[in-house]
XYZ file of C-alpha atoms in Angstrom:
559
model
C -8.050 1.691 35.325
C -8.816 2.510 31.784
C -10.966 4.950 31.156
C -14.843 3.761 29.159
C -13.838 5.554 26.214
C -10.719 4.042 25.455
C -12.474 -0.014 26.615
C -15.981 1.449 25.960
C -17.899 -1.348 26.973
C -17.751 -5.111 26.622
C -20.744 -4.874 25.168
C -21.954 -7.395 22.596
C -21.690 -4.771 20.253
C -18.546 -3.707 21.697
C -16.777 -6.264 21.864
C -17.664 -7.957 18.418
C -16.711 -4.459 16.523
C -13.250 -5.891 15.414
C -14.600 -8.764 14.107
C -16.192 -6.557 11.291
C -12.247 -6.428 9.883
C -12.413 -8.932 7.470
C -8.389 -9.560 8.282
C -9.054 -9.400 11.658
C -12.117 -11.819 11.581
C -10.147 -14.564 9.369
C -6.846 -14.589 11.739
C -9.320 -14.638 15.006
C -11.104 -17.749 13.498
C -8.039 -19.477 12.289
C -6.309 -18.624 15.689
C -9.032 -20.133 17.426
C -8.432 -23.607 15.828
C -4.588 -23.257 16.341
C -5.497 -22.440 19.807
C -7.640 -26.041 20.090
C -4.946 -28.123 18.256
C -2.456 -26.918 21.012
C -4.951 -27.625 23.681
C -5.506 -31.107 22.212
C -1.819 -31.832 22.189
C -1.600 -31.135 25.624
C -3.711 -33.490 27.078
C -2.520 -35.706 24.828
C 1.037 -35.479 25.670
C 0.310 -35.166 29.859
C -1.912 -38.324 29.843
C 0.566 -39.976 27.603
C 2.981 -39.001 30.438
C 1.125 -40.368 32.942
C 0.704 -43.336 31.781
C 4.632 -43.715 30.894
C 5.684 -42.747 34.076
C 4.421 -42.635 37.810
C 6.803 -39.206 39.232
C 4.017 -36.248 39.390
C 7.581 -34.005 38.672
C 7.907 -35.978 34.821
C 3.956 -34.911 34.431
C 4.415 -31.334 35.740
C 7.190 -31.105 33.465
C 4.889 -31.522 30.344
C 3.424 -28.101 30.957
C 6.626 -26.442 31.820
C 8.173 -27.865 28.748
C 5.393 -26.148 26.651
C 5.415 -22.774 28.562
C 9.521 -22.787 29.459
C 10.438 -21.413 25.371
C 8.321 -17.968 26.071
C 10.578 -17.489 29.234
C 13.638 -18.672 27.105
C 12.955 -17.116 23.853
C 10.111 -14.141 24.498
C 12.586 -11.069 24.658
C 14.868 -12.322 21.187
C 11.084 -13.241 19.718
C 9.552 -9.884 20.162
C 12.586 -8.398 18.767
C 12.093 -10.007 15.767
C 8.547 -8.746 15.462
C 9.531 -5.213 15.257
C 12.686 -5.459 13.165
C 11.005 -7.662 10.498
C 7.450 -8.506 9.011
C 5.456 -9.415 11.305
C 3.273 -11.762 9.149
C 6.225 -13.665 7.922
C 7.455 -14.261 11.866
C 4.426 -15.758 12.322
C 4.454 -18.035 9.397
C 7.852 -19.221 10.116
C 6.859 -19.688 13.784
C 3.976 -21.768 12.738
C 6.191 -23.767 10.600
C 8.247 -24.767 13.385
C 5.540 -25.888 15.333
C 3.994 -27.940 12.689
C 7.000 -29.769 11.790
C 7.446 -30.356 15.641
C 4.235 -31.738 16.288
C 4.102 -33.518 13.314
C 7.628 -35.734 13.909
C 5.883 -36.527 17.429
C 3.193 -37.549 15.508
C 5.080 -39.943 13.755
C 7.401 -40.977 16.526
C 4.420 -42.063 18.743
C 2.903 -43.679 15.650
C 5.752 -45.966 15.484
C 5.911 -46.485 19.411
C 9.618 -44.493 19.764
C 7.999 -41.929 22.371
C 9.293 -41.775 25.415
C 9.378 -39.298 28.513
C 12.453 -37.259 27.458
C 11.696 -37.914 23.858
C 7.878 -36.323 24.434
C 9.247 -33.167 26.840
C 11.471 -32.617 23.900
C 9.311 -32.076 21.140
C 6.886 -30.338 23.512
C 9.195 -27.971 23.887
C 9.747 -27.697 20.010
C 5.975 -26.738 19.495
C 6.205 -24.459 22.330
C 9.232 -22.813 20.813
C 7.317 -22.262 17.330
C 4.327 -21.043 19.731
C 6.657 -18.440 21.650
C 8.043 -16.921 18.354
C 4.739 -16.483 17.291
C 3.083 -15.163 19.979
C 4.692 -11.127 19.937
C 4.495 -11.194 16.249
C 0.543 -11.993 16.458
C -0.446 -9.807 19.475
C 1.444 -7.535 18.310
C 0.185 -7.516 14.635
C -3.557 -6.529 16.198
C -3.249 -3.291 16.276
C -2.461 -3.083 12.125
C -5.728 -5.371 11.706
C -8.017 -2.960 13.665
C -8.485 0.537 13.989
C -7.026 2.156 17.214
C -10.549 2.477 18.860
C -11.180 -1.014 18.728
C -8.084 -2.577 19.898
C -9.013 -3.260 23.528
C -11.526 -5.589 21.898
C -9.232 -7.044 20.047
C -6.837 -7.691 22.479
C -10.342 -8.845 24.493
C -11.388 -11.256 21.632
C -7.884 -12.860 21.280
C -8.098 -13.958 25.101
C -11.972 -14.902 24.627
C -10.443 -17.269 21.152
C -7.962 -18.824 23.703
C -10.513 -19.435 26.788
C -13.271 -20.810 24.075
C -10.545 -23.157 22.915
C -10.104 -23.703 26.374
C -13.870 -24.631 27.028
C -13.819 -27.627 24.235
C -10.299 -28.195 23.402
C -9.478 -30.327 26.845
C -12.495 -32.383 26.411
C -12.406 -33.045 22.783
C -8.859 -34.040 23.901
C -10.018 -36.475 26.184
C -12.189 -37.974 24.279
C -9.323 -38.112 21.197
C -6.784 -39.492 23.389
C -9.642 -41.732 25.498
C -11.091 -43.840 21.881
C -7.878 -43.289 19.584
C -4.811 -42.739 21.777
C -1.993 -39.741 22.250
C -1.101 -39.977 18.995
C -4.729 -38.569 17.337
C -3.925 -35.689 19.736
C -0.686 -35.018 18.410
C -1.872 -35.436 14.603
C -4.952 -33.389 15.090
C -2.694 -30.630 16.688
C -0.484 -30.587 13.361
C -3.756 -30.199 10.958
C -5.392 -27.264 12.955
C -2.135 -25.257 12.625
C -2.758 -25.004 8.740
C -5.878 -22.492 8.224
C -3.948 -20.211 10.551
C -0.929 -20.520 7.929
C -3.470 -20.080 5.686
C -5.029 -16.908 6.642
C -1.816 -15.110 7.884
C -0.464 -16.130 3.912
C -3.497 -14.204 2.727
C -3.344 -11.283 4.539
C -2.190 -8.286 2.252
C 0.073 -6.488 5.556
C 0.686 -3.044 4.517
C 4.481 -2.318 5.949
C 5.511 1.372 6.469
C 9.460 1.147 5.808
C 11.635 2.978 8.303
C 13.765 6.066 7.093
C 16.030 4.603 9.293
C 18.344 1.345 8.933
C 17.076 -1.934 11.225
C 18.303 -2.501 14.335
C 20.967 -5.211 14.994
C 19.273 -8.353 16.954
C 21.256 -7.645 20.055
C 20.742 -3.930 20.553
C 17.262 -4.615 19.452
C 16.844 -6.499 22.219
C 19.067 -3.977 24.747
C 16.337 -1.189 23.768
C 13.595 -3.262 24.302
C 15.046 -4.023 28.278
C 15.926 -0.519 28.785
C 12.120 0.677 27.858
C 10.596 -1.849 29.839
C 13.165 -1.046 33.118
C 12.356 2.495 32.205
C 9.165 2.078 32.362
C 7.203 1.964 35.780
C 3.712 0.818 35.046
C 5.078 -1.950 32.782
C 7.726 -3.183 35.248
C 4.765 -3.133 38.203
C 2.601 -5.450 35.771
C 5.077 -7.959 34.746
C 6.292 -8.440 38.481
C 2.429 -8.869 39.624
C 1.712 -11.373 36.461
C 4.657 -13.446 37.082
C 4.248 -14.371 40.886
C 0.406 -14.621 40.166
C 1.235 -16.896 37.283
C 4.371 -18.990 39.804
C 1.415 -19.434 42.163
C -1.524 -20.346 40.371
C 0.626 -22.697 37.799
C -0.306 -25.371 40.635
C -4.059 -25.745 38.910
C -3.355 -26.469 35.735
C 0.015 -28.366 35.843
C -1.520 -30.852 38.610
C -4.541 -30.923 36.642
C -3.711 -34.788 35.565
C -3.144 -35.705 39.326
C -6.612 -34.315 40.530
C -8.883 -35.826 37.616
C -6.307 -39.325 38.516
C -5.780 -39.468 42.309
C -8.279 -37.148 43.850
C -11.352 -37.984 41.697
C -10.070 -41.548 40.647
C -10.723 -40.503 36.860
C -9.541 -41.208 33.336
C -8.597 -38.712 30.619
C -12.207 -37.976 30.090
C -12.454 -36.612 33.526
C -9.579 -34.814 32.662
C -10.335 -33.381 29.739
C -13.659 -32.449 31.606
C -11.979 -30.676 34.004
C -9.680 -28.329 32.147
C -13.047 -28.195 29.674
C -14.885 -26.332 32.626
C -12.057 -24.183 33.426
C -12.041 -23.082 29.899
C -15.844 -22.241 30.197
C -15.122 -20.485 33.296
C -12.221 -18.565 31.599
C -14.675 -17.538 28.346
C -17.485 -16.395 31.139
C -14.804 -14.094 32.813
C -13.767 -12.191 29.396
C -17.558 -11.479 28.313
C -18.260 -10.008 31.925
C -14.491 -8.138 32.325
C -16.065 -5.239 31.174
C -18.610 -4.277 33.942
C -15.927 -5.449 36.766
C -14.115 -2.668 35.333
C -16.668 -0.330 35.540
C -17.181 -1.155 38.849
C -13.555 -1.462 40.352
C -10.410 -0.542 39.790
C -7.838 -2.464 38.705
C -6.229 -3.604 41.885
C -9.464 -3.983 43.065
C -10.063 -6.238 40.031
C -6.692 -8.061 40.602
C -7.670 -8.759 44.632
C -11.099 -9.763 44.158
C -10.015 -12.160 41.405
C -6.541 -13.777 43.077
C -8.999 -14.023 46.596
C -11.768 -15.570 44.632
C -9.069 -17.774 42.721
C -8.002 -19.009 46.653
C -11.461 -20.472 47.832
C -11.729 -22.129 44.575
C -7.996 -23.898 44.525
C -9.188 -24.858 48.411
C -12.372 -26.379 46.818
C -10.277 -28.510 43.981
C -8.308 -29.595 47.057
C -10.415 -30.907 49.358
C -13.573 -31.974 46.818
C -14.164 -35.568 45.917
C -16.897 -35.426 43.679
C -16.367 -33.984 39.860
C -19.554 -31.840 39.879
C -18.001 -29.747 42.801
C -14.799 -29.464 41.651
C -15.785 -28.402 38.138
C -18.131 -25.804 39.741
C -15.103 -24.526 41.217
C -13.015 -25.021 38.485
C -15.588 -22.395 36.499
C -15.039 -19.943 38.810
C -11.530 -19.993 38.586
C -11.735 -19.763 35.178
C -13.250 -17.011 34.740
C -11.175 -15.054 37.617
C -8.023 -15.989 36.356
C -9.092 -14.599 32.845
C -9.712 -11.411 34.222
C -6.634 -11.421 35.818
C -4.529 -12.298 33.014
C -6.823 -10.238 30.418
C -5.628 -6.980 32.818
C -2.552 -7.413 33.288
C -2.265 -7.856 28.877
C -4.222 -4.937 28.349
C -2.273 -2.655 30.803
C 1.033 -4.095 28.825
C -0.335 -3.304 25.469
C -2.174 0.232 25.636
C 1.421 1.184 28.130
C 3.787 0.756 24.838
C 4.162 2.823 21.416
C 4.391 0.515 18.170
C 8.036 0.620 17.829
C 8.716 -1.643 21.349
C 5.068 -3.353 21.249
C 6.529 -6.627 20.433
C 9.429 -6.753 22.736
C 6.730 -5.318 25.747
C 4.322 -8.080 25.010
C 7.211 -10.690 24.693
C 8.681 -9.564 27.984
C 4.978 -9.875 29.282
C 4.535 -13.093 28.102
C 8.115 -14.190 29.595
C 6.529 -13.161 33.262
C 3.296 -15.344 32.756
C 4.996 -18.402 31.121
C 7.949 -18.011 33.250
C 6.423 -18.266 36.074
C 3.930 -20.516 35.446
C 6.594 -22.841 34.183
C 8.801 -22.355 37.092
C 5.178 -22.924 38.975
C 4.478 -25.766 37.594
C 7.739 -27.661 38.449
C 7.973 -26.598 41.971
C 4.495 -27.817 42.851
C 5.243 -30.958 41.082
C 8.074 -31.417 43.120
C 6.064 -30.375 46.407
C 3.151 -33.160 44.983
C 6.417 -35.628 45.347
C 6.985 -34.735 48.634
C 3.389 -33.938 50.197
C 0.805 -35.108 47.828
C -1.632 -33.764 45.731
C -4.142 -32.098 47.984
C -0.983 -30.411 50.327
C 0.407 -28.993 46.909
C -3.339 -27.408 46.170
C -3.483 -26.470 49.812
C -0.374 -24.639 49.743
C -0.881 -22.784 46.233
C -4.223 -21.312 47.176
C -3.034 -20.167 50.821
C -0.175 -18.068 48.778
C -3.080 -16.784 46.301
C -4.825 -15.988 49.318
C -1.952 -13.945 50.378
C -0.844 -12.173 46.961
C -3.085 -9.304 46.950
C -0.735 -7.790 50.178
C 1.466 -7.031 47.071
C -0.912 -4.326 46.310
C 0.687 -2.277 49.340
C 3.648 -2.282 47.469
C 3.131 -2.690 43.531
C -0.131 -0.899 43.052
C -2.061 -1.625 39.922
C -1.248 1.112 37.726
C -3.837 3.511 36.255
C -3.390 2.773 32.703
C -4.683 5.492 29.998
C -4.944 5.178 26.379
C -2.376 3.401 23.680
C 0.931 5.058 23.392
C 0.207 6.727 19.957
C 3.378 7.398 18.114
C 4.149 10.767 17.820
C 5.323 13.403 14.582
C 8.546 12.168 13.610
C 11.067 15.509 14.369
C 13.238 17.021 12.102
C 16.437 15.965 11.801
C 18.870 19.040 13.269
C 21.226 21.303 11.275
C 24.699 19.257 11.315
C 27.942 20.642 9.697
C 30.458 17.882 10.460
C 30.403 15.029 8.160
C 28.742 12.412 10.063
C 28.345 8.746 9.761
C 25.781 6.543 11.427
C 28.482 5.159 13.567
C 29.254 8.431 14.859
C 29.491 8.954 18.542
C 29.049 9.398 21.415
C 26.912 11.794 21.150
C 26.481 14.633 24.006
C 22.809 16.272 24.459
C 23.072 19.714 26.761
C 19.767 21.306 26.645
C 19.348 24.806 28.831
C 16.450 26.203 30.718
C 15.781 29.377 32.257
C 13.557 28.617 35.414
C 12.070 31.419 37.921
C 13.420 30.193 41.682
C 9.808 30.066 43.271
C 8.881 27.199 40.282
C 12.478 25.335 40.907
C 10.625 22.335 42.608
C 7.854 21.912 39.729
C 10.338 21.530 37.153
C 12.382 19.652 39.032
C 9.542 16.878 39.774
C 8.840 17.615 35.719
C 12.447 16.212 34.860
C 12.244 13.311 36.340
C 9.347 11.983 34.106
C 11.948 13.335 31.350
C 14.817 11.272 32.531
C 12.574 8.117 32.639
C 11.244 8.800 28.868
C 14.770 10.002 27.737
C 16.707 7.160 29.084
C 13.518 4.381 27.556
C 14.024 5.863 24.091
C 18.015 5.226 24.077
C 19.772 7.880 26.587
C 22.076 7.218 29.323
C 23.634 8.984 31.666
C 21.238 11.656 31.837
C 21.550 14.300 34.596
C 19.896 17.635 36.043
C 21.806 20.621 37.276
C 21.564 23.974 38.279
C 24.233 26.669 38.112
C 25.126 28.071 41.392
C 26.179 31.070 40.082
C 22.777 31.667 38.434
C 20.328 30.319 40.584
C 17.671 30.440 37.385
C 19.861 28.062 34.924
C 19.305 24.676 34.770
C 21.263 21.878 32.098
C 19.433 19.002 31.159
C 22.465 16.726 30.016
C 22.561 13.191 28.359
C 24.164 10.733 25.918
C 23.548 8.475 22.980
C 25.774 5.985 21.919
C 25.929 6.949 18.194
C 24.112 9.328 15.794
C 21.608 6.584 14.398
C 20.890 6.122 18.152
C 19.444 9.843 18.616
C 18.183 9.729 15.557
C 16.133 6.834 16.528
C 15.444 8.588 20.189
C 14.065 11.671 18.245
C 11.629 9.688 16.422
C 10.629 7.105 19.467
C 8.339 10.271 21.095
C 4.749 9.034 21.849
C 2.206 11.704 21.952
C 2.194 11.776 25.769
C 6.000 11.988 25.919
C 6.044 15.025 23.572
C 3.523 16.585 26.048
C 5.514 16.277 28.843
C 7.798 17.739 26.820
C 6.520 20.608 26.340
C 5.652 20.905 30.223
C 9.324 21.240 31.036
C 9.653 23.937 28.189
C 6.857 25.507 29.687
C 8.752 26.627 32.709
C 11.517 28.319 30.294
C 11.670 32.326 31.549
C 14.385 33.429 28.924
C 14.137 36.125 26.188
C 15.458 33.323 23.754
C 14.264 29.902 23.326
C 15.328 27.012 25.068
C 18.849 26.052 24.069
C 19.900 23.105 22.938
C 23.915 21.640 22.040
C 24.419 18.752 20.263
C 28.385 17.694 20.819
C 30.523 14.574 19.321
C 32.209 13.558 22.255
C 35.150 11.596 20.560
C 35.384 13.799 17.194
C 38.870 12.469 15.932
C 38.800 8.671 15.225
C 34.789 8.458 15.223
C 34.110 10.588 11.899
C 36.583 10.852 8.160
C 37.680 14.412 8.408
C 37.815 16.207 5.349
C 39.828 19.737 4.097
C 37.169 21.693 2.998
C 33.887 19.786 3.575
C 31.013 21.324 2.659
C 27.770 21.909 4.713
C 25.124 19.536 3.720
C 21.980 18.981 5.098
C 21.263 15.658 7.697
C 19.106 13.892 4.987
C 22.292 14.221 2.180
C 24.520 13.088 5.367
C 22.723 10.233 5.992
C 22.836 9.242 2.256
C 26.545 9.462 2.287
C 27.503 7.903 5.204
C 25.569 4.661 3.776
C 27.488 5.365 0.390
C 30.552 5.537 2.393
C 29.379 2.028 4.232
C 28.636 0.395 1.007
């Protein structure tokens, strides 16, 4: 649970503090129409389904088609927001969601739409969406000051959920006097004053002293953090079967408003309108649950409240009760989802934040996409109410996870730490250099043997996150008291990179394991090239130089 200082309070005061970041303020406004185009578009394209085709699987498919890219393309995507600008990832995202929506536009203009033809360019705009989306989240915390970033992250969800409240009924009522394609057109406008404002903002990059990361190993470091990385790993397993189970609500949301309350796309857009007011209810009041509970005890009151109201959309008949209950789950699966982000983004330091949020995002889209297309398959089989019925017993039944996967406690941002030195080198080294062998010695008194030990572990876990492998612990049987920490990198860029990857919290536990150090002398550490001939040029008579004038030769060398 994170602590009041590092949330504060979800005060009005609170809360609207980022919004005093002109930057901030601009993207959060122009965000909020890009959020209502896409809303638009959807029930544009799923009542355009509907009425093209009869199989509830071809209308579930409309919301897996927009949701299945973050699954696909999440990981490369968040990548690409920490190699490169993040602003300009998020342009050219937006690009390639406007020229997607736009040729839909002007293929249902001319009547060429049809089912396989509208899942495709769903999928186009949800591509351009899933680039975007690390680039922007991440991006938040260069807009705001550190303090206020919860809120940030806080107002970003309340943007969505307040597009959420309006965007599905001005949809319905778009699609119910002017057709699909006003949906699709109006989507394509709204994207441009968030183009607009992410052109004008003036991002300040800090260049790395360091050369960029290929895509691919980009990507490999990102995966090895998160696996590394217990608290994250608990999170995205707990999103993504919440997000598999409760994809029923939204994705059958057509099928209710049609079958089960005999209603047109104004019903419809009515429907997913008062989940979205639900949804904006549950981020201004997220703050006192969290005073109040913890965060599994967040997590179960809000999946068990979520299960009584999926029951309610099940059996009701009558719009006023089923909107009733669609506002409460709203506003519980808000604070579900708004946890489970927060947790994701205060866990990682700014050199992974993209590829954490990306691999976040992968678990909720995932699985509400693969959600989505088993219950429409089930609503095939067994009908609409059944498919409910079913979804809400499971929801019912999630928060036994909690035995298991605990909500982790989670404590203020990962704040990068000091970049270290670079250490004393006398071989002429290149970049490419490696492996690279790390033996680093203790001196521990016997009766303290299982502290330290318990100590390492924690190291092993941040060691092997930041681009180690085969890391091990021993202790000399000879000398009861000395203890080799041993591990590898793959090149000498990649400890390089490891040695400036420490977050403030990592360096302290650090220091812990030092602390236990008994010797006279400091602790030792070896740095060894495993494979020395074939992996460096070896020189007659090479100088000593210095790591910096190393590193500026080797890229001579390489150029």
């Amino acid at each position: 649970m994170t602590d009041s200082s590092d949330l504060q309070s979800f005060s009005a005061d609170g809360i609207m503090a980022p919004l005093y970041n002109s930057t901030f303020r601009r993207i959060w406004l122009a965000s909020l129409f890009s959020n209502l185009g896409i809303l638009i578009q959807g029930v544009g394209a799923a009542w355009a389904m509907t009425e093209m085709t009869s199989s509830a699987d071809k209308v579930a498919l409309v919301q897996t088609a927009l949701m299945l890219p973050v699954m696909l393309i999440a990981m490369p995507a968040g990548a690409i927001a920490d190699m490169y600008d993040r602003r300009i990832v998020a342009l050219i995202a937006l690009s390639i969601a406007l020229c997607g929506a736009a040729t839909l536009t002007a293929l249902d203009w001319r009547g060429l739409t049809t089912p396989d033809l509208l899942l495709a360019f769903c999928f186009v705009v949800g591509g351009g969406m899933a680039l975007m989306g690390p680039a922007w989240q991440s991006s938040v915390s260069e807009q705001v000051p550190a303090e206020t970033l919860p809120a940030a992250v806080a107002l970003n969800g309340i943007s969505y959920n307040i597009a959420r409240s309006f965007g599905p009924a001005i949809g319905g009522i778009v699609v119910a006097t002017a057709g699909a394609v006003a949906a699709f057109a109006l989507n394509a406008v709204l994207y441009l004053p968030l183009i607009m404002a992410l052109f004008l903002w003036k991002r300040a990059a800090e260049p790395s002293r360091l050369p960029r990361e290929k895509l691919s190993r980009a990507i490999i470091s990102g995966v090895r953090y998160i696996t590394n990385s217990p608290s994250i790993k608990i999170v995205l397993i707990r999103t993504m079967v919440t997000g598999v189970i409760g994809g029923s609500i939204t994705a059958l949301m057509p099928l209710v408003a049609r079958d089960l309350l005999h209603g047109g796309a104004q019903t419809y857009g009515i429907m997913l309108g008062a989940l979205g007011f639900g949804s904006v209810i549950g981020a201004l009041y997220i703050g006192e649950m969290r005073k109040r509970m913890s965060g599994e005890a967040a997590v179960r009151a809000c999946t068990l409240s979520m299960g009584c109201a999926m029951t309610a959309v099940a059996l009701s008949r009558e719009a006023s009760l089923t909107a009733a209950a669609l506002v409460l789950a709203g506003a519980v699966w808000t604070v579900t989802w708004t946890l489970f982000n927060i947790g994701v983004q205060l866990s990682a330091p700014r050199w992974v934040a993209g590829r954490s949020l990306a691999a976040w995002q992968t678990a909720f889209s995932g699985g509400v996409a693969i959600g989505s297309w088993g219950w429409g398959r089930l609503t095939d089989l067994a009908g609409v109410q059944t498919a409910l019925l079913v979804s809400a017993g499971l929801m019912l039944a999630s928060p036994l996870l909690g035995l298991w996967l605990r909500m982790p406690r989670v404590s203020a941002r990962a704040e990068d730490g000091e970049a270290l030195a670079d250490p004393e080198v006398r071989l002429p080294l290149t970049y490419r250099s490696g492996p690279l062998v790390v033996e680093i010695e203790y001196r521990v008194a016997q009766e303290n043997a299982r502290a330290f030990h318990n100590v390492m572990q924690d190291v092993q876990l941040y060691r092997q996150r930041n681009g180690a492998y085969g890391w091990s612990i021993a202790r000399d049987i000879a000398d009861p008291e000395l203890w080799t920490e041993r591990y590898h990198c793959p090149t000498w860029l990649d400890y390089l990179r490891q040695r400036n990857r420490w977050t403030q919290s990592e360096r302290a536990l650090d220091r812990r394991a030092v602390a236990f150090h008994i010797g006279s002398g400091p602790v030792r550490n070896r740095r060894m090239l495993e494979r020395p001939f074939g992996s460096v040029r070896w020189k007659e008579d090479v100088p000593d130089l210095g790591a910096n004038e190393m590193h500026g030769k080797s890229l001579e060398r390489k150029r």
